């Protein structure tokens, strides 16, 4: 049996009640989906319209759906941890076992960073980069689909670990020697490795694909310094991805070799060096946090001018600030482990660089504020998210600069103070930015606007919920509470603050409730909220010049631009867009190979996790076969006939 | 940028591919750089086991280098034949490249097997782990290069030298040169420095 199933035995399916209930609910959800698809006879539709698609807009919607599902998982994890910390004090040990708790905080971090933040950002990049640069597609549409399916395969490995075996319990960056085979002999760390290894291949391909798209496929007249600021922020992000992700691939690769081949890169014996892993993982990990936040800066740079009805202040300084941040992002990684003891000189250098990085970030904040200055500000939901972002992100940034002073960091290293800091910048920055971008671009993606009222309620509850949930953590951190704590003594006096934090989680949940309600009510009133013009916000950039949602070829005529904010200038000058005289359009054809390779890479990861070597070999060969079949297909493109374009365009605005 | 230069015409497709492939090669280079950096950190961590000096044969490595550099040179000639529409010449030159690649791979195989059979496996020390990983990663690149060389040359055989097949032969050659250049670093950093 060992030859067939490796180390997978029936025990892998046995879980305690709480773990099992998660697995069962996933299975039920899957069964319900299967039933609905069969009942409404939607399988062919799903296959033809979505799974095999190479349309960057549909891929973006799929990213949104997967990320939203992972967000749900991440939030539930967070709630369970907060509940445990309230219940597990003194003689009471709460309702979660220690091992389960460890898996929770690991899975929470991995899901939120790799599959929620990266997923939503990938969705926005996919949908709006081609639209904003006036292109009809990306440079490599098939590779784009492939990236998405790698992302899904990675996510599925994370979800599978809930049902078969267990997930890693050693934190989201899995420091050795704890994550080595000696101290973590189970499958958890292997699931961690392969869930991020597979999805980060997708991220790397996205990086290459979109960088080529932006550099080569901008519409006539759009020089680099006329690109919308979101495009600029994405260019810089992609460069960070291209430099940082290969390091992650190599590092997790070496950890795999340590675990599976009994090598000694990061073991504590045989000449291995665990601290080398910590250096390598943060050489990727610190650029990674800028990979998350820079596109968000781009989104805000779109939103603030729109709702201040004014040009973005300091375009050139914004670009320079982005590039400066990207450069500095690679020379601050050591501030994650000042306590390693690299000596005062090294620590001081990295501390100074860390302080320095707040300067270009500050430039950006001030530029947004100056954009608002003397503007006619419309307090719509995206703008409310922006204002909350300025408030919370600045607090988070200041606490970060505080910790860049090495002696202070020695005091609060790995304490809840740190946890509060990075949630302050990630929730206050990345998550709020994602919500702002989602509300802002929702009418473009789905054709109707979201109800403003519920959005405002959601902002209110999120901001106050956040303050209740994380300000206590700053205080707890200063009182000495470490992170990843599943039990503490009553005599510490920490309980009231943990209770306040849990209360904060409840308030945030109400905010999430309002967001769900907002989606539901807006969908119900979608006829009333319909965006017929394609330009619901009085937009400035090219994505607003086409219909909502855009036709699959994006633009009937290739746009030509002369200024920053081309669509705004066009409206100012009273120019109308060209109609008629359509020419046939060259578009890529759908292909199932992205999906096949995604499934096979999932199997490949799963096989290595469980040591099923035959399956690993078979799926690897399958990946190559699928690629070769795809390369042998000579019929991958088609022309959209003029009649079809005329038909689609004539329906516009109705 | 004039209107003629706008995307979605056929000829600009290959330009995109070349740029994309250059960027991909750069990411691959960063991955190798990581492995080399790690090798640099742990190369003296032999933990009582053999050091580079004990297991590496400089002249054997030199022969490997010569085989791969000849292969790379023949590949360049093959690419020139492809771009000047000499189909038969291209196929035979790439055939030779392929054989030299196989020879290189076999030599690496023998070398690594010999080291393991001498009782020095990758489980012995951080240095050996790092050495085997570098060699293995490079060999994996050669294997992938050989697989796609076979596929793309077969495509030229069936379809002739079209824009698409020429583009593929070009990217394949870039990949082959890249693997060769990485080997030069390998020979310098692992063999030449290690043998001292």
PDB file of C-alpha atoms in Angstrom, chain A residues 373-574:
ATOM      1  CA  UNK A 373      -6.974  70.494  -1.000  1.00  0.00           C
ATOM      2  CA  UNK A 374      -9.419  72.926  -2.663  1.00  0.00           C
ATOM      3  CA  UNK A 375     -11.066  70.085  -4.497  1.00  0.00           C
ATOM      4  CA  UNK A 376     -14.831  69.578  -4.592  1.00  0.00           C
ATOM      5  CA  UNK A 377     -14.739  66.457  -2.477  1.00  0.00           C
ATOM      6  CA  UNK A 378     -17.516  63.898  -2.879  1.00  0.00           C
ATOM      7  CA  UNK A 379     -17.746  61.724   0.214  1.00  0.00           C
ATOM      8  CA  UNK A 380     -18.578  58.487  -1.540  1.00  0.00           C
ATOM      9  CA  UNK A 381     -17.741  55.071  -0.095  1.00  0.00           C
ATOM     10  CA  UNK A 382     -14.344  54.759  -1.844  1.00  0.00           C
ATOM     11  CA  UNK A 383     -13.413  58.175  -0.475  1.00  0.00           C
ATOM     12  CA  UNK A 384     -14.498  57.153   3.028  1.00  0.00           C
ATOM     13  CA  UNK A 385     -12.248  54.102   2.758  1.00  0.00           C
ATOM     14  CA  UNK A 386      -9.449  56.411   1.653  1.00  0.00           C
ATOM     15  CA  UNK A 387      -9.879  58.767   4.590  1.00  0.00           C
ATOM     16  CA  UNK A 388      -9.949  55.849   7.031  1.00  0.00           C
ATOM     17  CA  UNK A 389      -6.841  54.536   5.314  1.00  0.00           C
ATOM     18  CA  UNK A 390      -4.962  57.794   5.873  1.00  0.00           C
ATOM     19  CA  UNK A 391      -5.926  57.731   9.533  1.00  0.00           C
ATOM     20  CA  UNK A 392      -5.109  54.067  10.259  1.00  0.00           C
ATOM     21  CA  UNK A 393      -2.176  53.600   7.876  1.00  0.00           C
ATOM     22  CA  UNK A 394      -0.399  56.591   9.370  1.00  0.00           C
ATOM     23  CA  UNK A 395      -0.732  55.166  12.877  1.00  0.00           C
ATOM     24  CA  UNK A 396       0.569  51.829  11.590  1.00  0.00           C
ATOM     25  CA  UNK A 397       3.418  53.522   9.772  1.00  0.00           C
ATOM     26  CA  UNK A 398       4.461  55.454  12.859  1.00  0.00           C
ATOM     27  CA  UNK A 399       4.490  52.305  14.997  1.00  0.00           C
ATOM     28  CA  UNK A 400       6.633  50.711  12.280  1.00  0.00           C
ATOM     29  CA  UNK A 401       9.162  53.528  12.345  1.00  0.00           C
ATOM     30  CA  UNK A 402       9.215  53.182  16.125  1.00  0.00           C
ATOM     31  CA  UNK A 403      10.247  49.550  15.771  1.00  0.00           C
ATOM     32  CA  UNK A 404      12.946  50.387  13.251  1.00  0.00           C
ATOM     33  CA  UNK A 405      14.950  51.581  16.245  1.00  0.00           C
ATOM     34  CA  UNK A 406      16.747  48.352  17.098  1.00  0.00           C
ATOM     35  CA  UNK A 407      16.784  48.755  20.911  1.00  0.00           C
ATOM     36  CA  UNK A 408      13.029  49.310  20.922  1.00  0.00           C
ATOM     37  CA  UNK A 409      12.585  46.343  18.608  1.00  0.00           C
ATOM     38  CA  UNK A 410      14.473  44.185  21.101  1.00  0.00           C
ATOM     39  CA  UNK A 411      11.727  44.996  23.615  1.00  0.00           C
ATOM     40  CA  UNK A 412       8.742  44.318  21.393  1.00  0.00           C
ATOM     41  CA  UNK A 413      10.144  41.687  19.013  1.00  0.00           C
ATOM     42  CA  UNK A 414       7.546  38.970  18.335  1.00  0.00           C
ATOM     43  CA  UNK A 415       5.128  40.575  20.759  1.00  0.00           C
ATOM     44  CA  UNK A 416       1.535  41.546  20.111  1.00  0.00           C
ATOM     45  CA  UNK A 417       2.843  45.073  19.527  1.00  0.00           C
ATOM     46  CA  UNK A 418       4.288  43.797  16.257  1.00  0.00           C
ATOM     47  CA  UNK A 419       1.052  41.974  15.448  1.00  0.00           C
ATOM     48  CA  UNK A 420      -0.864  45.207  16.019  1.00  0.00           C
ATOM     49  CA  UNK A 421       1.606  47.107  13.821  1.00  0.00           C
ATOM     50  CA  UNK A 422       1.375  44.928  10.753  1.00  0.00           C
ATOM     51  CA  UNK A 423      -2.387  44.532  11.008  1.00  0.00           C
ATOM     52  CA  UNK A 424      -2.550  48.287  11.246  1.00  0.00           C
ATOM     53  CA  UNK A 425      -0.791  48.693   7.906  1.00  0.00           C
ATOM     54  CA  UNK A 426      -2.264  45.619   6.224  1.00  0.00           C
ATOM     55  CA  UNK A 427      -5.901  46.111   7.246  1.00  0.00           C
ATOM     56  CA  UNK A 428      -5.741  49.899   7.324  1.00  0.00           C
ATOM     57  CA  UNK A 429      -3.745  49.884   4.080  1.00  0.00           C
ATOM     58  CA  UNK A 430      -4.185  46.838   1.898  1.00  0.00           C
ATOM     59  CA  UNK A 431      -7.643  45.682   2.964  1.00  0.00           C
ATOM     60  CA  UNK A 432      -9.199  49.150   2.985  1.00  0.00           C
ATOM     61  CA  UNK A 433      -7.576  49.806  -0.393  1.00  0.00           C
ATOM     62  CA  UNK A 434      -9.050  46.596  -1.765  1.00  0.00           C
ATOM     63  CA  UNK A 435     -12.508  47.580  -0.507  1.00  0.00           C
ATOM     64  CA  UNK A 436     -12.109  51.083  -1.943  1.00  0.00           C
ATOM     65  CA  UNK A 437     -11.011  49.701  -5.305  1.00  0.00           C
ATOM     66  CA  UNK A 438     -13.793  47.144  -5.260  1.00  0.00           C
ATOM     67  CA  UNK A 439     -16.475  49.783  -4.654  1.00  0.00           C
ATOM     68  CA  UNK A 440     -14.898  52.176  -7.151  1.00  0.00           C
ATOM     69  CA  UNK A 441     -14.538  49.663  -9.978  1.00  0.00           C
ATOM     70  CA  UNK A 442     -17.594  47.561  -9.175  1.00  0.00           C
ATOM     71  CA  UNK A 443     -19.869  49.358 -11.713  1.00  0.00           C
ATOM     72  CA  UNK A 444     -17.261  48.824 -14.430  1.00  0.00           C
ATOM     73  CA  UNK A 445     -16.966  45.117 -13.655  1.00  0.00           C
ATOM     74  CA  UNK A 446     -20.625  44.275 -13.098  1.00  0.00           C
ATOM     75  CA  UNK A 447     -22.577  47.068 -14.762  1.00  0.00           C
ATOM     76  CA  UNK A 448     -24.327  48.519 -11.715  1.00  0.00           C
ATOM     77  CA  UNK A 449     -23.342  50.674  -8.763  1.00  0.00           C
ATOM     78  CA  UNK A 450     -23.250  49.579  -5.136  1.00  0.00           C
ATOM     79  CA  UNK A 451     -25.656  51.190  -2.664  1.00  0.00           C
ATOM     80  CA  UNK A 452     -23.798  54.026  -0.960  1.00  0.00           C
ATOM     81  CA  UNK A 453     -25.607  53.897   2.386  1.00  0.00           C
ATOM     82  CA  UNK A 454     -24.547  50.367   3.333  1.00  0.00           C
ATOM     83  CA  UNK A 455     -21.011  51.102   2.195  1.00  0.00           C
ATOM     84  CA  UNK A 456     -20.767  54.011   4.621  1.00  0.00           C
ATOM     85  CA  UNK A 457     -22.041  51.821   7.473  1.00  0.00           C
ATOM     86  CA  UNK A 458     -19.458  49.197   6.587  1.00  0.00           C
ATOM     87  CA  UNK A 459     -16.640  51.766   6.737  1.00  0.00           C
ATOM     88  CA  UNK A 460     -17.838  53.007  10.098  1.00  0.00           C
ATOM     89  CA  UNK A 461     -17.963  49.535  11.671  1.00  0.00           C
ATOM     90  CA  UNK A 462     -14.665  48.477  10.130  1.00  0.00           C
ATOM     91  CA  UNK A 463     -12.799  51.513  11.436  1.00  0.00           C
ATOM     92  CA  UNK A 464     -14.165  51.341  14.959  1.00  0.00           C
ATOM     93  CA  UNK A 465     -13.974  47.574  15.002  1.00  0.00           C
ATOM     94  CA  UNK A 466     -10.363  47.837  13.962  1.00  0.00           C
ATOM     95  CA  UNK A 467      -9.540  50.282  16.744  1.00  0.00           C
ATOM     96  CA  UNK A 468     -11.211  48.071  19.343  1.00  0.00           C
ATOM     97  CA  UNK A 469      -9.538  44.938  18.001  1.00  0.00           C
ATOM     98  CA  UNK A 470      -5.975  46.179  17.635  1.00  0.00           C
ATOM     99  CA  UNK A 471      -5.271  49.101  19.959  1.00  0.00           C
ATOM    100  CA  UNK A 472      -5.493  46.639  22.915  1.00  0.00           C
ATOM    101  CA  UNK A 473      -2.876  44.519  21.158  1.00  0.00           C
ATOM    102  CA  UNK A 474      -0.426  47.426  21.153  1.00  0.00           C
ATOM    103  CA  UNK A 475      -0.911  47.741  24.912  1.00  0.00           C
ATOM    104  CA  UNK A 476      -0.733  43.985  25.465  1.00  0.00           C
ATOM    105  CA  UNK A 477       2.489  43.869  23.469  1.00  0.00           C
ATOM    106  CA  UNK A 478       4.023  46.514  25.686  1.00  0.00           C
ATOM    107  CA  UNK A 479       2.846  44.537  28.707  1.00  0.00           C
ATOM    108  CA  UNK A 480       4.825  41.568  27.405  1.00  0.00           C
ATOM    109  CA  UNK A 481       2.229  39.410  25.664  1.00  0.00           C
ATOM    110  CA  UNK A 482       3.900  37.471  22.858  1.00  0.00           C
ATOM    111  CA  UNK A 483       2.279  36.608  19.562  1.00  0.00           C
ATOM    112  CA  UNK A 484       0.840  33.138  18.819  1.00  0.00           C
ATOM    113  CA  UNK A 485      -0.322  32.714  22.394  1.00  0.00           C
ATOM    114  CA  UNK A 486      -3.073  30.154  23.034  1.00  0.00           C
ATOM    115  CA  UNK A 487      -3.050  30.333  26.823  1.00  0.00           C
ATOM    116  CA  UNK A 488      -1.941  32.734  29.563  1.00  0.00           C
ATOM    117  CA  UNK A 489      -2.147  33.082  33.333  1.00  0.00           C
ATOM    118  CA  UNK A 490      -4.909  35.115  34.911  1.00  0.00           C
ATOM    119  CA  UNK A 491      -2.377  36.936  37.071  1.00  0.00           C
ATOM    120  CA  UNK A 492      -0.979  38.696  33.988  1.00  0.00           C
ATOM    121  CA  UNK A 493      -4.072  40.897  33.989  1.00  0.00           C
ATOM    122  CA  UNK A 494      -4.326  40.643  30.211  1.00  0.00           C
ATOM    123  CA  UNK A 495      -7.827  39.248  30.060  1.00  0.00           C
ATOM    124  CA  UNK A 496      -9.779  42.564  29.877  1.00  0.00           C
ATOM    125  CA  UNK A 497      -7.696  43.731  26.921  1.00  0.00           C
ATOM    126  CA  UNK A 498      -8.139  40.421  25.097  1.00  0.00           C
ATOM    127  CA  UNK A 499     -11.876  40.742  25.729  1.00  0.00           C
ATOM    128  CA  UNK A 500     -11.903  44.231  24.197  1.00  0.00           C
ATOM    129  CA  UNK A 501     -10.005  42.878  21.183  1.00  0.00           C
ATOM    130  CA  UNK A 502     -12.570  40.114  20.758  1.00  0.00           C
ATOM    131  CA  UNK A 503     -15.324  42.723  21.002  1.00  0.00           C
ATOM    132  CA  UNK A 504     -13.550  44.596  18.199  1.00  0.00           C
ATOM    133  CA  UNK A 505     -13.752  41.479  16.087  1.00  0.00           C
ATOM    134  CA  UNK A 506     -17.520  41.422  16.620  1.00  0.00           C
ATOM    135  CA  UNK A 507     -17.797  45.033  15.433  1.00  0.00           C
ATOM    136  CA  UNK A 508     -15.710  44.231  12.335  1.00  0.00           C
ATOM    137  CA  UNK A 509     -18.046  41.310  11.683  1.00  0.00           C
ATOM    138  CA  UNK A 510     -20.974  43.735  11.672  1.00  0.00           C
ATOM    139  CA  UNK A 511     -19.078  45.770   9.081  1.00  0.00           C
ATOM    140  CA  UNK A 512     -18.627  42.635   6.971  1.00  0.00           C
ATOM    141  CA  UNK A 513     -22.347  41.978   7.427  1.00  0.00           C
ATOM    142  CA  UNK A 514     -23.104  45.397   5.977  1.00  0.00           C
ATOM    143  CA  UNK A 515     -20.843  44.656   3.019  1.00  0.00           C
ATOM    144  CA  UNK A 516     -22.746  41.445   2.309  1.00  0.00           C
ATOM    145  CA  UNK A 517     -26.026  43.332   2.702  1.00  0.00           C
ATOM    146  CA  UNK A 518     -24.686  46.003   0.356  1.00  0.00           C
ATOM    147  CA  UNK A 519     -23.950  43.407  -2.300  1.00  0.00           C
ATOM    148  CA  UNK A 520     -27.353  41.784  -1.850  1.00  0.00           C
ATOM    149  CA  UNK A 521     -29.416  44.988  -1.914  1.00  0.00           C
ATOM    150  CA  UNK A 522     -27.423  46.424  -4.812  1.00  0.00           C
ATOM    151  CA  UNK A 523     -27.962  43.225  -6.769  1.00  0.00           C
ATOM    152  CA  UNK A 524     -31.691  43.340  -6.002  1.00  0.00           C
ATOM    153  CA  UNK A 525     -31.868  46.956  -7.181  1.00  0.00           C
ATOM    154  CA  UNK A 526     -29.493  46.385 -10.068  1.00  0.00           C
ATOM    155  CA  UNK A 527     -31.973  47.761 -12.618  1.00  0.00           C
ATOM    156  CA  UNK A 528     -32.185  51.041 -10.709  1.00  0.00           C
ATOM    157  CA  UNK A 529     -28.431  51.195 -10.145  1.00  0.00           C
ATOM    158  CA  UNK A 530     -27.590  50.232 -13.727  1.00  0.00           C
ATOM    159  CA  UNK A 531     -24.655  52.137 -15.192  1.00  0.00           C
ATOM    160  CA  UNK A 532     -25.674  52.816 -18.788  1.00  0.00           C
ATOM    161  CA  UNK A 533     -23.051  55.404 -19.629  1.00  0.00           C
ATOM    162  CA  UNK A 534     -20.007  53.376 -18.653  1.00  0.00           C
ATOM    163  CA  UNK A 535     -18.841  56.451 -16.744  1.00  0.00           C
ATOM    164  CA  UNK A 536     -20.648  56.548 -13.380  1.00  0.00           C
ATOM    165  CA  UNK A 537     -18.072  58.595 -11.444  1.00  0.00           C
ATOM    166  CA  UNK A 538     -17.116  61.181 -14.064  1.00  0.00           C
ATOM    167  CA  UNK A 539     -13.926  59.224 -14.661  1.00  0.00           C
ATOM    168  CA  UNK A 540     -10.555  60.357 -15.899  1.00  0.00           C
ATOM    169  CA  UNK A 541      -8.877  57.276 -17.349  1.00  0.00           C
ATOM    170  CA  UNK A 542      -9.583  55.054 -20.347  1.00  0.00           C
ATOM    171  CA  UNK A 543     -11.451  52.251 -18.567  1.00  0.00           C
ATOM    172  CA  UNK A 544     -14.411  54.616 -18.161  1.00  0.00           C
ATOM    173  CA  UNK A 545     -14.563  55.382 -21.881  1.00  0.00           C
ATOM    174  CA  UNK A 546     -15.932  51.955 -22.749  1.00  0.00           C
ATOM    175  CA  UNK A 547     -19.215  50.364 -21.691  1.00  0.00           C
ATOM    176  CA  UNK A 548     -19.865  48.769 -18.261  1.00  0.00           C
ATOM    177  CA  UNK A 549     -19.037  45.906 -18.345  1.00  0.00           C
ATOM    178  CA  UNK A 550     -16.757  46.287 -21.361  1.00  0.00           C
ATOM    179  CA  UNK A 551     -17.219  44.080 -24.431  1.00  0.00           C
ATOM    180  CA  UNK A 552     -14.768  41.160 -24.602  1.00  0.00           C
ATOM    181  CA  UNK A 553     -12.564  43.115 -27.025  1.00  0.00           C
ATOM    182  CA  UNK A 554     -12.510  46.140 -24.610  1.00  0.00           C
ATOM    183  CA  UNK A 555     -12.428  48.925 -27.206  1.00  0.00           C
ATOM    184  CA  UNK A 556     -14.133  48.906 -30.626  1.00  0.00           C
ATOM    185  CA  UNK A 557     -11.592  51.501 -31.737  1.00  0.00           C
ATOM    186  CA  UNK A 558      -8.072  51.629 -30.417  1.00  0.00           C
ATOM    187  CA  UNK A 559      -7.911  54.744 -28.220  1.00  0.00           C
ATOM    188  CA  UNK A 560      -5.356  57.418 -28.919  1.00  0.00           C
ATOM    189  CA  UNK A 561      -4.227  59.608 -26.051  1.00  0.00           C
ATOM    190  CA  UNK A 562      -2.342  62.884 -25.684  1.00  0.00           C
ATOM    191  CA  UNK A 563      -2.507  63.684 -21.977  1.00  0.00           C
ATOM    192  CA  UNK A 564      -2.549  62.297 -18.478  1.00  0.00           C
ATOM    193  CA  UNK A 565      -6.232  61.633 -17.666  1.00  0.00           C
ATOM    194  CA  UNK A 566      -7.114  61.239 -21.379  1.00  0.00           C
ATOM    195  CA  UNK A 567     -10.814  60.547 -20.894  1.00  0.00           C
ATOM    196  CA  UNK A 568     -11.226  63.617 -18.688  1.00  0.00           C
ATOM    197  CA  UNK A 569      -9.505  65.837 -21.252  1.00  0.00           C
ATOM    198  CA  UNK A 570     -11.685  64.378 -23.984  1.00  0.00           C
ATOM    199  CA  UNK A 571     -14.810  65.279 -22.022  1.00  0.00           C
ATOM    200  CA  UNK A 572     -13.441  68.756 -21.241  1.00  0.00           C
ATOM    201  CA  UNK A 573     -12.838  69.402 -24.919  1.00  0.00           C
ATOM    202  CA  UNK A 574     -16.275  68.033 -25.757  1.00  0.00           C
TER     203      UNK A 574
END
